[in-house]
Amino acid sequence: MSTFLPSPRLLRSLLPAFSLTVILIAIFYLQPRAMSYFGLNLLLNLALPIAFATLAQMCVITVNDLDLGIGAFVGFVACVGATWLNEAPLLGAAVLLLCILAYAALGALIHLRNLPSIVVTLGMSFFWLGLALLVLPTPGGKAPDWVRAAMTFKAPGLPATIYASALVAFVVHLALMRSSYGTVLRGVGGNPRSVARAGWSILKAKMTMYALAGFFGVLSGISLIGLTTSADANIALRYTLLSIAGVILGGGEFVGGRISPVGAVLGAMTLTLAGSFLSFLKISPDWQIGAQGAILIIVLALRVVINRTGAK
Amino acid sequence: MFESQERLITMDGVCKTFGAVQALGSIDLEILTGQVLGIVGHNGAGKSTLISILAGTQRPSQGNLKFETAASVLPGYGVNQAQANGIRCVFQELSLCPNLTVAENARILHPAIKGVGWKARARALISNKLQEIFPGHGIDPDALVGDLSIAKRQMVEIARAFTKVDSPIRLVILDEPTSSLDAVIARQLLEHVRNFVDQGGACILISHLLEEILQTSHRVVVMRDGGIVEDREASAFTRTNLVEAMGSVAKEQDGTQRTSDIRQSGEQVLVSLQPKGQSDGHRLLAYRGEIVGLAGLGGHGQTDALLDVYRNKGCTGPALREESVPMALVPGDRQVDGVFPLWSIAMNIVIGSMRQLTRGGLIDPKAEAQLAADWKRKIAIRTPDVNNNILSLSGGNQQKALFARALASNAEIILMDDPMRGVDIGTKQEVYEMIREEVGLGRTFVWYTTEMDELAHCDHIYVFRNGTIVADLAGAEVTEQKVLHASFEDQSKSHSSAKAPAS
């Protein structure tokens, strides 16, 4: 169907980019000095870890599950990164690899026992938090120098965060949206029975997606300590809800395998910027969470409006 | 057309049981190449189970499946073996992924489409096949399946089943393939099916449109109660003897059936509903003290009618009583909308009667326990303790608890949504007995059932097709033939002999 009006689907896929642009323009209007290399760098500093956490969440949402433990998991990775990875790199790397395998095992458990993912991952969040406290009882530790160097790298033209986010979004887009096995993985979210009837293993698909979620969780934790230089068990607890909000803001849906990796990264950036935007507006921190919620509601309302026009 | 027939698959004594319920009893069936095999039967005759076994999505409990191309493949026969042996299946409920495009859905079926340029190949594959089967289909291979109309989704699914990449196609199973296609497209499909078998393929066609079966098939198998009752060449059948074969042998009338003259005696009309889409003014009526049956093939609007009755609390339309009558619904799908799985049996029973059990806004635990104990005794729920979890009961007893919930309430009308699905015969008899008792006490039942035997308990029957009432039979004139004819037939007008008294 080719019409001259943009289709609702196209409008919908442009919505995350649109929301990001609106918030950037608003920030530049309020604070023109932010419109510089240094200003952008400061604004988007924390976007990369959140983008990784959002992608992790998106992997789980793809197969119709929800991960309520990602924040605590990122915190645990950060603690491992600031201690073992620095002091004994081999041990640290092995532990992080084990974390990814643990995530794959979690996917298998949830699928085989037909458990609600929310319950399992919520339980796991306390497990990760406890482990993190064992590894690093008090805030501290030190990020490995190479992580530090990578995260403070000054790229020409634009802040490195922007390049990195674009690259990650592109790679994940290729893997999930364009590759042939990625199609099967998304199919598991859309109609698992149909995929199983075509002879694919749902177990394998779920384990793959959970392992990917673990992988992005690890990247999120490592990139986070590259910015903060030290770690704390509670450092990333708010990532759980931020990541869910990022996926939804980016055009994803809770069920049905409808996801957008590019949108998820844009959504994560929007959420990061929303915090700064509200500070520029001089809204007291007490109200910021509520205001972030309001932004989320506005974007979702826009999406509903687009869907409604499409339904006519 | 009958020249090149070879045996493709032999089913030898295949059985399938779900718990105590036997879905398939010892099926012996040969599937031949170069032949369209039509399968007909009423709901629950075992057609879907049969094709699930062929497609490898369900394992038979017993029996043997032999392929001519391979040795006996049971046990361990699954979806992958079915595909390797060239079996494709279009299931009745659509099985495409709505979040993927048409081309991507084609790829899901074909693991061989991968690597660089896979999308272009998938697109070409499905487009060509669509073009071949449904010329002028107008389906964009890059459209999301969720955005397509039901008919187009069905076309995509059918075309997908006929696509060939590396594994062979020997048998295509079509379960109600034309249910949402219009006549032109359905004809295109059936023509393609004939071509496919002429070139040596085999096809199984399941449809409730008997014309379609008679015109397309070479051979017809009639199933009833999980068994095969007829297996002959299609030319040996006419519409009439096909319908006869589907029904069970003429039953002697149930002695307990009441010669109902409730409708003449001026009792109150408690329910009067005009189904949506009914244009000829037919109404579903239920008088006080009546058992009204809703018949017809499954999913033809009976459940919707029940829910409409429930939602409107009985009467809709002008010139009828406005006050509402207390009602209770006995759901058919226990697991989905019946039991509270975490609660005890007692709580599951009394939840429908909370209002009678409260004192000063709080639940009276004594009255609650009393009510549960009463109903456990009355309805003979087999459990040592009503405080056990509801899931500790067998399926039939869970269903009894749901009956108890409805009967314990103050409802005057009990709506039943095919509640006897998968219930053993002993339990059924007990429940029938109870329904008769309750009717004697002045309660009214509206009973949707897919089982012919149960219609014998009804005073009045409405046969549904495509969401409308197509026949309206008083208890005495109910025969299985009439119901089957009305459910299947197009020229049903002549059969709706008894007009609704109102309207």
mmCIF file of N, CA, C and O in Angstrom, chain A residues 197, chain B residues 49-58 65 77-83 87-89 91 173:
data_model
loop_
_atom_site.group_PDB
_atom_site.id
_atom_site.type_symbol
_atom_site.label_atom_id
_atom_site.label_comp_id
_atom_site.label_asym_id
_atom_site.label_seq_id
_atom_site.Cartn_x
_atom_site.Cartn_y
_atom_site.Cartn_z
ATOM 1 N N ARG A 197 6.402 -25.284 15.872
ATOM 2 C CA ARG A 197 5.846 -26.183 14.867
ATOM 3 C C ARG A 197 6.703 -26.236 13.619
ATOM 4 O O ARG A 197 6.623 -27.182 12.849
ATOM 5 N N THR B 49 -6.706 -33.914 16.356
ATOM 6 C CA THR B 49 -5.708 -34.758 16.993
ATOM 7 C C THR B 49 -4.989 -35.598 15.956
ATOM 8 O O THR B 49 -3.768 -35.750 15.992
ATOM 9 N N LEU B 50 -5.759 -36.107 15.016
ATOM 10 C CA LEU B 50 -5.171 -36.950 13.971
ATOM 11 C C LEU B 50 -4.099 -36.185 13.193
ATOM 12 O O LEU B 50 -2.984 -36.673 12.995
ATOM 13 N N ILE B 51 -4.418 -34.959 12.787
ATOM 14 C CA ILE B 51 -3.434 -34.248 11.977
ATOM 15 C C ILE B 51 -2.275 -33.743 12.833
ATOM 16 O O ILE B 51 -1.162 -33.656 12.354
ATOM 17 N N SER B 52 -2.536 -33.466 14.118
ATOM 18 C CA SER B 52 -1.417 -33.077 14.986
ATOM 19 C C SER B 52 -0.411 -34.207 15.076
ATOM 20 O O SER B 52 0.796 -33.976 15.127
ATOM 21 N N ILE B 53 -0.909 -35.428 15.107
ATOM 22 C CA ILE B 53 0.001 -36.573 15.179
ATOM 23 C C ILE B 53 0.784 -36.693 13.883
ATOM 24 O O ILE B 53 1.999 -36.885 13.888
ATOM 25 N N LEU B 54 0.106 -36.520 12.757
ATOM 26 C CA LEU B 54 0.809 -36.583 11.473
ATOM 27 C C LEU B 54 1.854 -35.486 11.363
ATOM 28 O O LEU B 54 2.952 -35.698 10.853
ATOM 29 N N ALA B 55 1.513 -34.298 11.884
ATOM 30 C CA ALA B 55 2.433 -33.171 11.779
ATOM 31 C C ALA B 55 3.547 -33.233 12.817
ATOM 32 O O ALA B 55 4.454 -32.420 12.796
ATOM 33 N N GLY B 56 3.426 -34.180 13.726
ATOM 34 C CA GLY B 56 4.498 -34.360 14.702
ATOM 35 C C GLY B 56 4.405 -33.453 15.904
ATOM 36 O O GLY B 56 5.319 -33.416 16.719
ATOM 37 N N THR B 57 3.316 -32.673 16.053
ATOM 38 C CA THR B 57 3.232 -31.793 17.206
ATOM 39 C C THR B 57 2.645 -32.506 18.413
ATOM 40 O O THR B 57 2.716 -32.018 19.514
ATOM 41 N N GLN B 58 2.034 -33.672 18.209
ATOM 42 C CA GLN B 58 1.587 -34.481 19.341
ATOM 43 C C GLN B 58 2.062 -35.908 19.142
ATOM 44 O O GLN B 58 2.086 -36.404 18.018
ATOM 45 N N LEU B 65 3.368 -45.468 12.949
ATOM 46 C CA LEU B 65 3.266 -44.584 11.816
ATOM 47 C C LEU B 65 4.350 -45.037 10.845
ATOM 48 O O LEU B 65 5.520 -45.015 11.186
ATOM 49 N N TYR B 77 9.049 -39.653 16.864
ATOM 50 C CA TYR B 77 8.606 -38.881 15.712
ATOM 51 C C TYR B 77 8.200 -37.493 16.178
ATOM 52 O O TYR B 77 7.394 -37.339 17.086
ATOM 53 N N GLY B 78 8.799 -36.493 15.577
ATOM 54 C CA GLY B 78 8.474 -35.134 15.992
ATOM 55 C C GLY B 78 8.372 -34.226 14.786
ATOM 56 O O GLY B 78 8.356 -34.694 13.647
ATOM 57 N N VAL B 79 8.319 -32.938 15.065
ATOM 58 C CA VAL B 79 8.130 -31.963 13.995
ATOM 59 C C VAL B 79 9.223 -32.078 12.943
ATOM 60 O O VAL B 79 8.964 -32.045 11.738
ATOM 61 N N ASN B 80 10.468 -32.256 13.413
ATOM 62 C CA ASN B 80 11.569 -32.289 12.450
ATOM 63 C C ASN B 80 11.491 -33.491 11.523
ATOM 64 O O ASN B 80 11.769 -33.392 10.331
ATOM 65 N N GLN B 81 11.091 -34.654 12.090
ATOM 66 C CA GLN B 81 10.939 -35.845 11.243
ATOM 67 C C GLN B 81 9.800 -35.637 10.258
ATOM 68 O O GLN B 81 9.895 -36.042 9.104
ATOM 69 N N ALA B 82 8.717 -35.029 10.735
ATOM 70 C CA ALA B 82 7.584 -34.789 9.845
ATOM 71 C C ALA B 82 8.035 -33.935 8.671
ATOM 72 O O ALA B 82 7.697 -34.211 7.522
ATOM 73 N N GLN B 83 8.809 -32.906 8.959
ATOM 74 C CA GLN B 83 9.279 -32.032 7.874
ATOM 75 C C GLN B 83 10.216 -32.769 6.941
ATOM 76 O O GLN B 83 10.119 -32.647 5.724
ATOM 77 N N ILE B 87 6.050 -33.562 5.205
ATOM 78 C CA ILE B 87 4.691 -33.248 5.644
ATOM 79 C C ILE B 87 4.601 -31.765 5.990
ATOM 80 O O ILE B 87 5.410 -31.244 6.754
ATOM 81 N N ARG B 88 3.650 -31.097 5.406
ATOM 82 C CA ARG B 88 3.394 -29.684 5.715
ATOM 83 C C ARG B 88 1.977 -29.572 6.241
ATOM 84 O O ARG B 88 1.106 -30.301 5.789
ATOM 85 N N CYS B 89 1.798 -28.659 7.163
ATOM 86 C CA CYS B 89 0.475 -28.566 7.780
ATOM 87 C C CYS B 89 0.031 -27.116 7.888
ATOM 88 O O CYS B 89 0.800 -26.266 8.317
ATOM 89 N N PHE B 91 -2.516 -25.255 10.002
ATOM 90 C CA PHE B 91 -3.394 -25.510 11.137
ATOM 91 C C PHE B 91 -4.593 -24.588 11.097
ATOM 92 O O PHE B 91 -4.565 -23.530 10.469
ATOM 93 N N ILE B 173 -1.326 -30.905 4.637
ATOM 94 C CA ILE B 173 -2.555 -31.058 5.416
ATOM 95 C C ILE B 173 -3.195 -29.684 5.557
ATOM 96 O O ILE B 173 -2.554 -28.747 6.031
#
